[in-house]
PDB file of C-alpha atoms and ligand atoms in Angstrom:
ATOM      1  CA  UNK S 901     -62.194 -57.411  72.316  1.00 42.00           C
ATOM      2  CA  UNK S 902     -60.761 -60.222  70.086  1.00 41.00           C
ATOM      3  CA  UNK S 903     -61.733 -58.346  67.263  1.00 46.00           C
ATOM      4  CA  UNK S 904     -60.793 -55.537  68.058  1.00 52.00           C
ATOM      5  CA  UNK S 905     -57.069 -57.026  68.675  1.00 54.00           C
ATOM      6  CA  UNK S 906     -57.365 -59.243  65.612  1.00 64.00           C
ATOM      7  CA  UNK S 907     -56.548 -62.129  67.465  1.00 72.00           C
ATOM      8  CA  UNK S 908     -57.384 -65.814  67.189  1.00 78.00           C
ATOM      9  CA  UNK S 909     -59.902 -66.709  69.666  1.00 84.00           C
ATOM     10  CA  UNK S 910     -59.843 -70.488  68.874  1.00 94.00           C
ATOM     11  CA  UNK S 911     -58.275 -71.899  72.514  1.00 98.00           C
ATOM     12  CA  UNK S 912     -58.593 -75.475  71.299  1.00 98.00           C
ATOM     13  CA  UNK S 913     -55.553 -77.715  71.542  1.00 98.00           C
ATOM     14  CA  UNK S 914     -54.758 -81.317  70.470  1.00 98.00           C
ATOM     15  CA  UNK S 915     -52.348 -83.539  73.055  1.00 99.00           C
ATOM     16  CA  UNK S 916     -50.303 -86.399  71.527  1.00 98.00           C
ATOM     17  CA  UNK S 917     -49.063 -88.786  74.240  1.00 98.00           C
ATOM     18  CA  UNK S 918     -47.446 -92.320  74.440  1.00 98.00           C
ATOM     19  CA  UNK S 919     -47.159 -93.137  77.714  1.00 98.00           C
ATOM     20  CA  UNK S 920     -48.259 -92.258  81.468  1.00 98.00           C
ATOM     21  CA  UNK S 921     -49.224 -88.591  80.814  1.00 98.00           C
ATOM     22  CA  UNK S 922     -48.488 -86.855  84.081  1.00 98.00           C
ATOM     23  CA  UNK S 923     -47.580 -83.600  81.502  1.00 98.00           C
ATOM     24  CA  UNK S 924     -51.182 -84.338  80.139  1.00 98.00           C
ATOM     25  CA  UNK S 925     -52.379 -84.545  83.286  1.00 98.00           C
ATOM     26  CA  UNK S 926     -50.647 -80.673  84.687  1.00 98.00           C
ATOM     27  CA  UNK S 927     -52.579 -79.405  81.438  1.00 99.00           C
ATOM     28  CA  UNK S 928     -55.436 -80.424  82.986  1.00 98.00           C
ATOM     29  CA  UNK S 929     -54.718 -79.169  86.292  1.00 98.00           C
ATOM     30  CA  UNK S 930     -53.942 -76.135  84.920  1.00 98.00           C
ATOM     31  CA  UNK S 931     -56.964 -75.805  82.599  1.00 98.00           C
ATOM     32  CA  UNK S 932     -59.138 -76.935  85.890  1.00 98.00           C
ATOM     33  CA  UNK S 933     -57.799 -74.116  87.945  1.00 98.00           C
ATOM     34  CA  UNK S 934     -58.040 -71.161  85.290  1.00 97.00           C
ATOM     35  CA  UNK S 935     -54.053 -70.762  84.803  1.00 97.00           C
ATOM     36  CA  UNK S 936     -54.521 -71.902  81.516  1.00 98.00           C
ATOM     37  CA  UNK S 937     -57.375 -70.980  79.166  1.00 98.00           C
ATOM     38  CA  UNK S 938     -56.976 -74.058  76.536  1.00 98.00           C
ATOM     39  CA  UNK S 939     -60.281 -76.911  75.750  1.00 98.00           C
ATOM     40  CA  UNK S 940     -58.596 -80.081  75.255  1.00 98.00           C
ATOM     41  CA  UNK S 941     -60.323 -80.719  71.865  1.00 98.00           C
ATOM     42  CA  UNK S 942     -58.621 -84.134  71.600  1.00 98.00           C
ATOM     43  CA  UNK S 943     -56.320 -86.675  73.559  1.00 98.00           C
ATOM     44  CA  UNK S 944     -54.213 -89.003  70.672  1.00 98.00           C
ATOM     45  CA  UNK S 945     -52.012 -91.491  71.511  1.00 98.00           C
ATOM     46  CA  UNK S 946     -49.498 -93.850  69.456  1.00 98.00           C
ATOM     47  CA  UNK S 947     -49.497 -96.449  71.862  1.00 98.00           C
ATOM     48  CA  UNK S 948     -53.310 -98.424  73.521  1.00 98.00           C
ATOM     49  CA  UNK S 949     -51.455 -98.958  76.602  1.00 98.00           C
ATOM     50  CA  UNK S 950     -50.862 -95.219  77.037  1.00 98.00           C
ATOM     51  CA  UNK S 951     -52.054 -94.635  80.563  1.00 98.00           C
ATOM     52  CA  UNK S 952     -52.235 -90.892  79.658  1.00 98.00           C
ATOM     53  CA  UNK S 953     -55.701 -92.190  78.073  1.00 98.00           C
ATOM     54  CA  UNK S 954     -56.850 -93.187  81.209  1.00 98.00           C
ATOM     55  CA  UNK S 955     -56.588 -89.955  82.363  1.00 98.00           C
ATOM     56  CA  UNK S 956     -58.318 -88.432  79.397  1.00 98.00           C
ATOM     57  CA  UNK S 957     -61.096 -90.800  80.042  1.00 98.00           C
ATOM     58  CA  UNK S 958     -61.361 -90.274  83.577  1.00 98.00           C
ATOM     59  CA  UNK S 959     -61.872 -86.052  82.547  1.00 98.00           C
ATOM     60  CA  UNK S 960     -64.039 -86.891  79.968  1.00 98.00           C
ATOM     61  CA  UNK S 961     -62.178 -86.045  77.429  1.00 98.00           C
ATOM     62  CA  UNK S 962     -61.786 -87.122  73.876  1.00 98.00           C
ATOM     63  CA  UNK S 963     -59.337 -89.720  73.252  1.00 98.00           C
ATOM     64  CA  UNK S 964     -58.083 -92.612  70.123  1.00 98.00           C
ATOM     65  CA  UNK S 965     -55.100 -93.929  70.044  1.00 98.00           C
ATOM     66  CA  UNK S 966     -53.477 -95.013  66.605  1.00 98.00           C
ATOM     67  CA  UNK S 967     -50.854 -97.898  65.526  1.00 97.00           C
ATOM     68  CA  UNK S 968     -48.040 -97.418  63.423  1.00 97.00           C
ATOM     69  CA  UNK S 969     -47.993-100.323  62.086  1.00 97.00           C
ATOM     70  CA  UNK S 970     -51.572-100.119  60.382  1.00 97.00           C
ATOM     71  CA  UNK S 971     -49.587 -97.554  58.273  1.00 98.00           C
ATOM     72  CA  UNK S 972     -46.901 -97.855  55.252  1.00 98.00           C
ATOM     73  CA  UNK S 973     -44.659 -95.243  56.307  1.00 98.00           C
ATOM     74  CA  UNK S 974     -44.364 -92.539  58.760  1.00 98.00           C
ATOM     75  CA  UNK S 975     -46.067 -90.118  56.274  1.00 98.00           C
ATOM     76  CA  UNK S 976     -49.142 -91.525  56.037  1.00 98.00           C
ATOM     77  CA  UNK S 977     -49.530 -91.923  59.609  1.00 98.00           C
ATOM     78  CA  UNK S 978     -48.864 -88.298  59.888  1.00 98.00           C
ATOM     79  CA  UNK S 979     -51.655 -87.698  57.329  1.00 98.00           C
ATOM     80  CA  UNK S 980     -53.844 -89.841  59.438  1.00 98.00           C
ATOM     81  CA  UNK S 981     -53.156 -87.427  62.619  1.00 98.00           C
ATOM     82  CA  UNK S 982     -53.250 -84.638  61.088  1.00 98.00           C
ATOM     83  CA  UNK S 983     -57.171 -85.084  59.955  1.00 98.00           C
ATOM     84  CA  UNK S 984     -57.844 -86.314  62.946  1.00 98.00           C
ATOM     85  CA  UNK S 985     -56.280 -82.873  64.859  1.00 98.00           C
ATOM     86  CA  UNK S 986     -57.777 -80.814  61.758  1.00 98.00           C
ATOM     87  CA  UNK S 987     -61.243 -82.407  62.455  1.00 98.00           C
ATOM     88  CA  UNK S 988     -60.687 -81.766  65.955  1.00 98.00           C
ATOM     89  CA  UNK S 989     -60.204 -77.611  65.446  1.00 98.00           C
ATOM     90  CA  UNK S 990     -57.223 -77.523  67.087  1.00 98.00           C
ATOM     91  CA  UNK S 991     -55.394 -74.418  66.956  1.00 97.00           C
ATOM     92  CA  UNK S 992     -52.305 -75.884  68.484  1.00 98.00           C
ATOM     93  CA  UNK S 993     -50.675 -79.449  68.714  1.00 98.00           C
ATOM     94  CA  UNK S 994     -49.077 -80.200  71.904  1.00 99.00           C
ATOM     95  CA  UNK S 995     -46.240 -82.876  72.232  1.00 98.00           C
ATOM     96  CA  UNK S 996     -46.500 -84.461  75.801  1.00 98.00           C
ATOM     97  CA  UNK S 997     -44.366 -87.699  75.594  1.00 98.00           C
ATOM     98  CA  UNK S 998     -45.280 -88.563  72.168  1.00 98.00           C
ATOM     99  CA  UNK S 999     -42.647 -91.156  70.851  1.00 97.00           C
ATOM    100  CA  UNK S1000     -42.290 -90.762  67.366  1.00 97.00           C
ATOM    101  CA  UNK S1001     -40.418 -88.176  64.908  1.00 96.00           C
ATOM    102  CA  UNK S1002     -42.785 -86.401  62.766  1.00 98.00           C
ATOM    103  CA  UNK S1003     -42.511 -86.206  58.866  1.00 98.00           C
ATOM    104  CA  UNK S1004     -41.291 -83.232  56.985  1.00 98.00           C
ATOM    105  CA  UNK S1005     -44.778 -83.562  55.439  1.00 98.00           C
ATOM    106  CA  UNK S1006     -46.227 -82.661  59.243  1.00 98.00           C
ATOM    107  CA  UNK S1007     -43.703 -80.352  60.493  1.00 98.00           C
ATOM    108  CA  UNK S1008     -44.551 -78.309  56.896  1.00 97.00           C
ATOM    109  CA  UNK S1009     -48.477 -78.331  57.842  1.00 98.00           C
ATOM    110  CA  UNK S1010     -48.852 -77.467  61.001  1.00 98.00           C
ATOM    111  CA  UNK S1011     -45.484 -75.191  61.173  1.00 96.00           C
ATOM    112  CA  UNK S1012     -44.924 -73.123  64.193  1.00 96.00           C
ATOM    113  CA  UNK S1013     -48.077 -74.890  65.578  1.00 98.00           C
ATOM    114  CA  UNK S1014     -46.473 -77.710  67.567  1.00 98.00           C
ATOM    115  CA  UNK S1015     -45.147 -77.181  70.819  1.00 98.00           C
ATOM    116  CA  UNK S1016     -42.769 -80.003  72.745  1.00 98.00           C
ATOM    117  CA  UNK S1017     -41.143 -80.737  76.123  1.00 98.00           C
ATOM    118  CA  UNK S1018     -38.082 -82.168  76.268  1.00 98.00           C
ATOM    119  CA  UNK S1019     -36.597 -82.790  79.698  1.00 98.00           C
ATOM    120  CA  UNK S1020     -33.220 -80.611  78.842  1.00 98.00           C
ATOM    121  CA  UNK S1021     -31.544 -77.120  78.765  1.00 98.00           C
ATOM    122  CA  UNK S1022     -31.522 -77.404  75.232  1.00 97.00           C
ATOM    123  CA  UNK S1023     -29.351 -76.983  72.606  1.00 97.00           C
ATOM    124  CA  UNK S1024     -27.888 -79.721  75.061  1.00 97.00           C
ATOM    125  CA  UNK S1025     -28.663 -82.837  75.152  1.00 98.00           C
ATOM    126  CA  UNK S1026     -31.016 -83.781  72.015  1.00 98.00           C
ATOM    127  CA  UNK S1027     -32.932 -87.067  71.813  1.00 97.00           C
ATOM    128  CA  UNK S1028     -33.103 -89.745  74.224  1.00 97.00           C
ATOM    129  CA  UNK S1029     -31.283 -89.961  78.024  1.00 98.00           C
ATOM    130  CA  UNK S1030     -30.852 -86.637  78.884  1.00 98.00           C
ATOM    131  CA  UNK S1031     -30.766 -86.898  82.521  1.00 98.00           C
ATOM    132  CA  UNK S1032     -27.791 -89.737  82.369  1.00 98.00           C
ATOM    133  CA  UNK S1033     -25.818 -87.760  80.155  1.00 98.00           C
ATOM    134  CA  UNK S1034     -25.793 -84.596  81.679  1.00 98.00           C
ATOM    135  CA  UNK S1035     -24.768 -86.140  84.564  1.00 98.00           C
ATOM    136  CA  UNK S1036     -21.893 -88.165  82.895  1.00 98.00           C
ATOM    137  CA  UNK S1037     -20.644 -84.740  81.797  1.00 98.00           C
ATOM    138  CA  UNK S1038     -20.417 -83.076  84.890  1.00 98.00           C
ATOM    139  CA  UNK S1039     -23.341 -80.343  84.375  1.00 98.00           C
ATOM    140  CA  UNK S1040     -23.818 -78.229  87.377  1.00 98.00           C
ATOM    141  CA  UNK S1041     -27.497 -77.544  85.918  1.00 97.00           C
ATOM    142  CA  UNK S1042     -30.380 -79.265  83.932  1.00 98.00           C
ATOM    143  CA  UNK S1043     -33.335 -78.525  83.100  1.00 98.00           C
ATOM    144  CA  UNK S1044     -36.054 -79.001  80.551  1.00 98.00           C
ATOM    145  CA  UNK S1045     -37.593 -76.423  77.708  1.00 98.00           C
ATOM    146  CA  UNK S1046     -40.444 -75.378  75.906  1.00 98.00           C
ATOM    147  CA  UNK S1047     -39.901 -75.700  71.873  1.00 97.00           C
ATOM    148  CA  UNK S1048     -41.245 -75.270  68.814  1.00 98.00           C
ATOM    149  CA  UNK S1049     -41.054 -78.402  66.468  1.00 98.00           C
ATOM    150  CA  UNK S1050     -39.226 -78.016  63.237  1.00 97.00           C
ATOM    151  CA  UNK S1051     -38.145 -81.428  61.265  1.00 96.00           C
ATOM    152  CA  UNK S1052     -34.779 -81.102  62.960  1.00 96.00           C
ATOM    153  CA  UNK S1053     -35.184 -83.367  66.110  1.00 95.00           C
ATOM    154  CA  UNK S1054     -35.328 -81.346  69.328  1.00 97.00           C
ATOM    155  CA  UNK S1055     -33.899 -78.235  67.867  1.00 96.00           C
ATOM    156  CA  UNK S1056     -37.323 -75.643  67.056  1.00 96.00           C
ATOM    157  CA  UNK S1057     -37.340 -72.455  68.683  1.00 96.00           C
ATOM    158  CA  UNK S1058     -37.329 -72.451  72.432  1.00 96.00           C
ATOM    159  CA  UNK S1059     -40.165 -70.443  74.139  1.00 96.00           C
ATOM    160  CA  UNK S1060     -39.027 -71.432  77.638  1.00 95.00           C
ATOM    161  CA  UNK S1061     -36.369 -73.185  79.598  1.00 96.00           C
ATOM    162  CA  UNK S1062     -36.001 -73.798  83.244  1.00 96.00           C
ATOM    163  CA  UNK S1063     -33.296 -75.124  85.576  1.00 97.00           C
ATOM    164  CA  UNK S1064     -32.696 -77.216  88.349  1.00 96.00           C
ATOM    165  CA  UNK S1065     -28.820 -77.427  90.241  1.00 97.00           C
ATOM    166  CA  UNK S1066     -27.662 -81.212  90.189  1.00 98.00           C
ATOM    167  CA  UNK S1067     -27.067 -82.347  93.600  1.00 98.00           C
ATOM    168  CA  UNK S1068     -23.951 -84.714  94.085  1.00 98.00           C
ATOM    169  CA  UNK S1069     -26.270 -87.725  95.876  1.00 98.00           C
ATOM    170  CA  UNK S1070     -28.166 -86.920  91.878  1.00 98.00           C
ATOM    171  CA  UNK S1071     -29.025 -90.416  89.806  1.00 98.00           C
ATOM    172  CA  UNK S1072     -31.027 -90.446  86.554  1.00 98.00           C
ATOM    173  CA  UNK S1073     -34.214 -91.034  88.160  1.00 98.00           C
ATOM    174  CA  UNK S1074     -33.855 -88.724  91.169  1.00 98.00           C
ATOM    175  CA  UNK S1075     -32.824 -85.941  88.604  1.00 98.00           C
ATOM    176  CA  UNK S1076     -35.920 -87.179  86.236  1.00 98.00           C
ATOM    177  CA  UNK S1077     -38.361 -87.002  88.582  1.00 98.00           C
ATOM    178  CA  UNK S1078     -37.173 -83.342  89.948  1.00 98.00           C
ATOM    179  CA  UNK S1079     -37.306 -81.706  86.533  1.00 98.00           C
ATOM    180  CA  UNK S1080     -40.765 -83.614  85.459  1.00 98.00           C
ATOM    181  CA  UNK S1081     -42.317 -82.407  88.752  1.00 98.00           C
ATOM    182  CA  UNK S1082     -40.715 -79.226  89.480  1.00 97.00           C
ATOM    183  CA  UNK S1083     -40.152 -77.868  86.091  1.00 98.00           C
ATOM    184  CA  UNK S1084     -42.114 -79.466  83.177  1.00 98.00           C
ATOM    185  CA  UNK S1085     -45.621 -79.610  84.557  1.00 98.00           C
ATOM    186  CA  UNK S1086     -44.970 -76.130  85.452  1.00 98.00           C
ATOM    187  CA  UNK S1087     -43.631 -74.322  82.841  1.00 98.00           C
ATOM    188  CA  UNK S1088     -46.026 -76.603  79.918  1.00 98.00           C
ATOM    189  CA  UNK S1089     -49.146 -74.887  81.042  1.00 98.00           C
ATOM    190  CA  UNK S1090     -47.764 -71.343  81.046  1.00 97.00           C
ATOM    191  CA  UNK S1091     -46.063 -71.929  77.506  1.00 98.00           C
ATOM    192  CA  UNK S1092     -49.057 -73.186  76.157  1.00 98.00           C
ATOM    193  CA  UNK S1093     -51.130 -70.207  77.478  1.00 98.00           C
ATOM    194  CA  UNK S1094     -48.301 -67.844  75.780  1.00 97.00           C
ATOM    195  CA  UNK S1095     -48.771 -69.705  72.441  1.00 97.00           C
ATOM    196  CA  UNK S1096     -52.616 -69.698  72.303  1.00 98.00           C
ATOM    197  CA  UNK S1097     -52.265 -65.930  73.293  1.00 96.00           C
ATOM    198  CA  UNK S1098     -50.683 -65.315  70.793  1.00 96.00           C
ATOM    199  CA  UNK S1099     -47.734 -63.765  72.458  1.00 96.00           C
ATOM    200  CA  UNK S1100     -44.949 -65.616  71.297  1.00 95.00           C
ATOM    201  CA  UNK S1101     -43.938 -65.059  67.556  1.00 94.00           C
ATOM    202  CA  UNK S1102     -40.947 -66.668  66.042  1.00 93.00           C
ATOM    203  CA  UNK S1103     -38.333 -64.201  64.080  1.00 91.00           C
ATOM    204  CA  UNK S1104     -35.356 -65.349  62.111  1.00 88.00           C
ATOM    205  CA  UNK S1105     -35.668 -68.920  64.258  1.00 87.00           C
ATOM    206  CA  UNK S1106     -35.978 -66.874  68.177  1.00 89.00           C
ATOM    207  CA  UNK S1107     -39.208 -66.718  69.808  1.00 93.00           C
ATOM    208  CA  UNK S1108     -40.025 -63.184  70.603  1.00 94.00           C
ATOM    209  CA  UNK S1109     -42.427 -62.492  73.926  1.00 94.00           C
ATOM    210  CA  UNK S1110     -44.594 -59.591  73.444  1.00 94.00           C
ATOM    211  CA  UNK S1111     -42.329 -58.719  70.364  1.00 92.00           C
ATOM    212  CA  UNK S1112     -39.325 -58.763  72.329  1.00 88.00           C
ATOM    213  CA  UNK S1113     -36.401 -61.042  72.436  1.00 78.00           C
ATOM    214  CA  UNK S1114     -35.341 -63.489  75.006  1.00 69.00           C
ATOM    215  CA  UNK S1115     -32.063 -63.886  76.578  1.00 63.00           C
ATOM    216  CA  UNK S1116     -30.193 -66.793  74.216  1.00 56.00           C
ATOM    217  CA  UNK S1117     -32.075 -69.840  74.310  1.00 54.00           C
ATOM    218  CA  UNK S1118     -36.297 -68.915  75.609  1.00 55.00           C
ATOM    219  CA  UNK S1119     -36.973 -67.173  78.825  1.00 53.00           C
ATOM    220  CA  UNK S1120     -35.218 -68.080  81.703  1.00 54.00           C
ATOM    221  CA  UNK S1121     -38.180 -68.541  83.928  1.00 50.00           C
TER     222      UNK S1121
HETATM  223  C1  GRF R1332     -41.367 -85.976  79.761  1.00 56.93           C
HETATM  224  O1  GRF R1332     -40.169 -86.085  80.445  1.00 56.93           O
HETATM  225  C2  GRF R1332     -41.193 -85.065  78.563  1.00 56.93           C
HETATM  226  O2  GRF R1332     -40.245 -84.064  78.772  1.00 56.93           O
HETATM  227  C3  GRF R1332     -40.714 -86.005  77.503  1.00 56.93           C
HETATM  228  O3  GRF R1332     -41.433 -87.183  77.728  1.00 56.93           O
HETATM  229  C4  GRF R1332     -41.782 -87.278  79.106  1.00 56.93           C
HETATM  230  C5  GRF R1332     -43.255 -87.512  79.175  1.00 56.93           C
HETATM  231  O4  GRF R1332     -43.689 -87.776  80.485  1.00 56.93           O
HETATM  232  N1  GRF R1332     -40.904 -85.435  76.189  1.00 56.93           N
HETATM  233  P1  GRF R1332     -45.241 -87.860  80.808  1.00 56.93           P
HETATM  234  O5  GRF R1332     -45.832 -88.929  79.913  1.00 56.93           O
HETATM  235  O6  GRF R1332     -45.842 -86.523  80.556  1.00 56.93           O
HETATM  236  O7  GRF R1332     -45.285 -88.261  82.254  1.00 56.93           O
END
């Protein structure tokens, strides 16, 4: 059947963490229950006090993590990952909570095969604090999306977005933990199945489904 539809088989994907994981640990859920057909070739961290390892560990999967600061720059600790993902077969990189901004160098490589979350409807809210400052400016709605990574922070391609309505009684946290639970872990795994399914495609900087195009920024799922 592959053959026949010419596509890429290869289901392997690489997850780059730095912290607690619970994204990491939906993928696995979701790989567990059959909603997502994805091998978790390798678990890489750029922190050893990641407690997303602990989770690898505890599935038995494959897991290093690697300091910065055994590297010169951030290039060559992008060259470092990116042999260890190549060695890996990885056919797609997943971003769950990884900390750091990837070189040009990187984003070049392994172009249109790095997908992030970031806890926001975006184009709002790039970067850091998201929750805080949509609520200092008075959104009705947040959300987090599904991107493609470019070398422009937070602003690849969107393959998905989802939205939550911000209650008055909302603080950073309460609105954190509502989109992390209700929305990321949810819509990661189905993104991720899209990618390796080759059903998203990415034309003039929109991500096509199926070859067709999504209302403005990624399906409104
Ligand atoms: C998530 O909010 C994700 O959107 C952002 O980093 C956080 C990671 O959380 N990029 P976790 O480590 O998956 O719990």
């Amino acid at each position: 059947m592959s053959e026949l539809s010419g596509k890429n088989t290869n289901n392997r994907i690489a997850i780059l963490i730095s912290g607690g994981g619970t994204n990491l640990q939906a993928i696995i859920g979701a790989i567990e229950s059959g909603k997502l057909k994805a091998e978790i070739a390798v678990v890489i961290s750029s922190r050893e006090d990641a407690f997303g390892l602990r989770r690898a560990e505890k599935h038995g999967i494959k897991n290093s993590w690697v300091s910065p600061k055994e590297f010169p720059n951030r290039e060559s600790y992008d060259r470092h990952l990116a042999n260890l993902i190549n060695a890996s077969g990885a056919k797609l990189i997943v971003l769950a909570g990884f900390m750091r901004v990837f070189s040009k160098w990187f984003c070049q490589q392994f172009e249109n095969r790095i997908l992030n979350i970031h806890p926001a409807l975006l184009p709002k809210f790039p970067g850091l604090h998201t929750h805080q400052r949509a609520l200092d400016a008075g959104e009705k709605r947040h959300g987090a999306s599904v991107h493609f990574v470019t070398a422009e922070l937070d602003a690849g391609p969107v393959v998905m977005q989802r939205a939550v309505d911000i209650q008055p009684e909302d603080t950073a946290e309460t609105l954190q933990q509502r989109v992390l639970n209700r929305i990321e872990h949810d819509i990661y795994p189905t993104a991720i199945q899209w990618a390796l399914a080759e059903r998203v495609t990415i034309t003039g900087g929109k991500v096509l489904l199926d070859g067709a195009q999504q209302p403005e920024q990624g399906l409104q799922v």
